[in-house]
């Protein structure tokens, strides 16, 4: 059974380094036989939250928001790739997620985190666990932390050095965990309609 996973990335910085991780994850998921699509908040470019998708009359939401709502509803699971900004979540990724609510419900989510230093973005990841859970997602317990992101990928976007090696070693278990929850949630949705 092929799973479809959306990989969300939220940095708007000019020299953003985590994009290499997000792109590598899309390729790594595809290499396992599933499909993945990168949703780059900077490319989607939703405005600062004024109205949620559900607050627009049917057919009147901005095109980018309407398209993304459809992609979220059609996905089997989500992978959020987050950097750490002052110990917290990236504002671009948070803004993108806040435009939606019911579209996220009843699907698993996983978090890959990174930072320029040795903490690997885990402080931002802790905040994201609460946020995603509150938005109706089942957040898996495994995380995928990448320290020293600026040195973890080579010029071709492939993992390199000790931090890249740790990523490659950790990814299979992380992906197995996400896939198990995706399969469990999909089976339950087929057996019984969500309660709301």
CSV table of C-alpha atoms in Angstrom, one decimal:
chain,number,residue,atom,x,y,z
A,1,UNK,CA,0.0,0.0,0.0
A,2,UNK,CA,1.5,3.3,-1.1
A,3,UNK,CA,1.3,6.1,1.5
A,4,UNK,CA,1.2,9.8,0.5
A,5,UNK,CA,3.1,12.0,2.9
A,6,UNK,CA,3.3,15.8,2.9
A,7,UNK,CA,6.6,17.2,4.1
A,8,UNK,CA,6.2,20.7,5.4
A,9,UNK,CA,9.1,23.2,5.7
A,10,UNK,CA,8.8,26.7,7.0
A,11,UNK,CA,12.0,28.8,6.9
A,12,UNK,CA,11.8,32.1,5.0
A,13,UNK,CA,15.5,33.0,5.6
A,14,UNK,CA,17.6,33.9,2.6
A,15,UNK,CA,20.3,31.3,3.4
A,16,UNK,CA,18.1,28.6,4.7
A,17,UNK,CA,19.9,25.4,5.4
A,18,UNK,CA,17.1,23.1,6.5
A,19,UNK,CA,15.7,22.9,2.9
A,20,UNK,CA,18.4,20.3,2.2
A,21,UNK,CA,17.0,18.2,5.0
A,22,UNK,CA,13.4,18.6,3.7
A,23,UNK,CA,14.4,17.7,0.2
A,24,UNK,CA,16.4,14.7,1.3
A,25,UNK,CA,13.4,13.5,3.3
A,26,UNK,CA,11.1,13.7,0.3
A,27,UNK,CA,13.6,11.6,-1.7
A,28,UNK,CA,14.2,9.1,1.2
A,29,UNK,CA,10.5,8.5,1.6
A,30,UNK,CA,10.2,7.9,-2.2
A,31,UNK,CA,13.1,5.5,-2.1
A,32,UNK,CA,11.1,3.4,0.4
A,33,UNK,CA,8.2,3.1,-2.1
A,34,UNK,CA,5.9,5.8,-0.8
A,35,UNK,CA,5.1,9.2,-2.3
A,36,UNK,CA,6.0,12.5,-0.7
A,37,UNK,CA,5.5,16.1,-1.6
A,38,UNK,CA,7.4,19.1,-0.3
A,39,UNK,CA,5.2,21.9,0.9
A,40,UNK,CA,7.5,24.9,1.3
A,41,UNK,CA,5.8,27.7,3.2
A,42,UNK,CA,7.9,30.3,1.5
A,43,UNK,CA,6.8,29.0,-1.9
A,44,UNK,CA,3.1,28.7,-0.9
A,45,UNK,CA,3.4,32.2,0.5
A,46,UNK,CA,0.2,32.5,2.5
A,47,UNK,CA,-0.3,35.9,4.1
A,48,UNK,CA,0.0,36.4,7.8
A,49,UNK,CA,-3.1,34.7,9.2
A,50,UNK,CA,-6.2,36.9,8.9
A,51,UNK,CA,-8.8,34.3,8.0
A,52,UNK,CA,-8.6,30.6,8.3
A,53,UNK,CA,-9.5,28.5,5.3
A,54,UNK,CA,-12.8,27.5,6.9
A,55,UNK,CA,-13.8,31.1,7.4
A,56,UNK,CA,-14.0,31.7,3.7
A,57,UNK,CA,-17.3,31.1,1.9
A,58,UNK,CA,-17.0,27.9,-0.2
A,59,UNK,CA,-15.1,28.7,-3.4
A,60,UNK,CA,-13.8,32.1,-2.2
A,61,UNK,CA,-10.5,31.1,-0.5
A,62,UNK,CA,-7.3,32.2,-2.2
A,63,UNK,CA,-6.2,29.7,-4.8
A,64,UNK,CA,-3.0,28.7,-2.9
A,65,UNK,CA,-5.0,28.1,0.2
A,66,UNK,CA,-7.7,26.1,-1.6
A,67,UNK,CA,-5.1,23.9,-3.3
A,68,UNK,CA,-3.2,23.3,-0.1
A,69,UNK,CA,-6.4,22.4,1.8
A,70,UNK,CA,-7.1,19.7,-0.8
A,71,UNK,CA,-3.6,18.3,-0.5
A,72,UNK,CA,-3.8,18.2,3.3
A,73,UNK,CA,-7.2,16.4,3.2
A,74,UNK,CA,-5.8,13.8,0.6
A,75,UNK,CA,-2.6,13.0,2.5
A,76,UNK,CA,-2.1,10.0,4.7
A,77,UNK,CA,0.3,11.6,7.0
A,78,UNK,CA,2.5,14.6,7.6
A,79,UNK,CA,6.2,15.3,8.3
A,80,UNK,CA,7.1,18.7,9.7
A,81,UNK,CA,10.7,19.8,9.2
A,82,UNK,CA,11.4,22.6,11.7
A,83,UNK,CA,14.4,24.7,12.6
A,84,UNK,CA,14.8,26.3,16.0
A,85,UNK,CA,14.3,30.1,16.2
A,86,UNK,CA,15.1,31.4,19.7
A,87,UNK,CA,14.2,28.0,21.2
A,88,UNK,CA,10.9,28.0,19.4
A,89,UNK,CA,9.0,27.2,16.1
A,90,UNK,CA,9.7,28.9,12.9
A,91,UNK,CA,7.0,31.6,12.3
A,92,UNK,CA,6.6,30.7,8.6
A,93,UNK,CA,5.7,27.1,9.3
A,94,UNK,CA,3.4,28.1,12.2
A,95,UNK,CA,1.6,30.6,10.1
A,96,UNK,CA,1.0,28.1,7.3
A,97,UNK,CA,-0.4,25.5,9.7
A,98,UNK,CA,-2.7,27.9,11.4
A,99,UNK,CA,-4.6,28.6,8.2
A,100,UNK,CA,-6.2,25.1,8.5
A,101,UNK,CA,-7.7,23.0,11.3
A,102,UNK,CA,-10.2,20.3,10.5
A,103,UNK,CA,-8.1,19.4,7.4
A,104,UNK,CA,-5.4,18.0,9.7
A,105,UNK,CA,-7.7,15.8,11.9
A,106,UNK,CA,-7.1,12.1,12.4
A,107,UNK,CA,-3.8,11.7,10.6
A,108,UNK,CA,-0.4,11.0,12.1
A,109,UNK,CA,2.4,13.6,12.1
A,110,UNK,CA,6.1,13.3,12.6
A,111,UNK,CA,8.8,15.9,13.3
A,112,UNK,CA,12.3,16.3,12.0
A,113,UNK,CA,14.1,19.1,13.7
A,114,UNK,CA,17.5,20.8,13.1
A,115,UNK,CA,19.6,23.7,14.3
A,116,UNK,CA,23.0,25.2,13.6
A,117,UNK,CA,24.3,24.0,16.9
A,118,UNK,CA,24.5,20.7,18.8
A,119,UNK,CA,20.9,20.8,20.2
A,120,UNK,CA,19.5,19.8,16.8
A,121,UNK,CA,16.3,21.9,17.2
A,122,UNK,CA,14.8,19.7,19.9
A,123,UNK,CA,13.5,22.7,21.8
A,124,UNK,CA,11.4,23.8,18.8
A,125,UNK,CA,10.3,20.2,18.4
A,126,UNK,CA,8.9,20.1,21.9
A,127,UNK,CA,6.7,23.0,21.1
A,128,UNK,CA,5.6,21.5,17.8
A,129,UNK,CA,4.4,18.3,19.6
A,130,UNK,CA,1.9,20.3,21.6
A,131,UNK,CA,0.8,22.4,18.6
A,132,UNK,CA,0.3,19.5,16.2
A,133,UNK,CA,-1.6,17.5,18.9
A,134,UNK,CA,-3.9,20.4,19.6
A,135,UNK,CA,-4.6,20.7,15.8
A,136,UNK,CA,-6.0,17.1,15.8
A,137,UNK,CA,-2.9,15.1,14.6
A,138,UNK,CA,-1.5,12.0,16.3
A,139,UNK,CA,2.1,12.9,16.8
A,140,UNK,CA,4.5,9.9,16.8
A,141,UNK,CA,7.0,9.5,19.6
A,142,UNK,CA,10.1,9.2,17.3
A,143,UNK,CA,11.9,12.3,16.3
A,144,UNK,CA,14.6,12.9,13.7
A,145,UNK,CA,17.0,15.5,15.1
A,146,UNK,CA,19.9,16.9,12.9
A,147,UNK,CA,22.6,18.9,14.6
A,148,UNK,CA,25.0,21.3,12.8
A,149,UNK,CA,22.7,21.5,9.8
A,150,UNK,CA,25.2,23.6,7.9
A,151,UNK,CA,27.6,20.7,7.8
A,152,UNK,CA,25.2,17.7,7.6
A,153,UNK,CA,24.8,17.9,3.8
A,154,UNK,CA,27.2,18.2,0.9
A,155,UNK,CA,26.8,20.5,-2.1
A,156,UNK,CA,24.6,17.9,-3.8
A,157,UNK,CA,22.2,17.7,-0.9
A,158,UNK,CA,23.4,14.3,0.4
A,159,UNK,CA,24.1,13.6,4.1
A,160,UNK,CA,27.8,14.0,5.0
A,161,UNK,CA,30.0,13.9,8.1
A,162,UNK,CA,29.0,12.6,11.5
A,163,UNK,CA,25.7,14.4,11.7
A,164,UNK,CA,24.7,13.2,8.2
A,165,UNK,CA,25.6,9.7,9.1
A,166,UNK,CA,23.4,9.9,12.2
A,167,UNK,CA,20.5,11.1,10.0
A,168,UNK,CA,20.9,8.1,7.6
A,169,UNK,CA,21.1,5.7,10.5
A,170,UNK,CA,18.1,7.1,12.3
A,171,UNK,CA,15.8,7.6,9.3
A,172,UNK,CA,14.6,4.0,8.8
A,173,UNK,CA,13.3,3.6,12.3
A,174,UNK,CA,11.7,7.0,12.2
A,175,UNK,CA,10.0,6.3,8.9
A,176,UNK,CA,8.8,2.8,10.1
A,177,UNK,CA,7.2,4.5,13.1
A,178,UNK,CA,5.4,7.1,11.0
A,179,UNK,CA,4.3,4.4,8.5
A,180,UNK,CA,2.9,2.2,11.2
A,181,UNK,CA,0.7,5.0,12.5
A,182,UNK,CA,-0.3,6.0,9.0
A,183,UNK,CA,-1.5,2.4,8.3
A,184,UNK,CA,-3.2,2.2,11.7
A,185,UNK,CA,-5.1,5.5,11.2
A,186,UNK,CA,-6.0,4.6,7.6
A,187,UNK,CA,-7.4,1.2,8.7
A,188,UNK,CA,-9.4,2.8,11.5
A,189,UNK,CA,-10.9,5.6,9.3
A,190,UNK,CA,-12.0,2.8,6.9
A,191,UNK,CA,-13.6,0.8,9.7
A,192,UNK,CA,-15.3,3.7,11.5
A,193,UNK,CA,-15.9,7.4,10.7
A,194,UNK,CA,-14.1,9.8,12.9
A,195,UNK,CA,-16.4,11.0,15.8
A,196,UNK,CA,-16.3,14.6,14.6
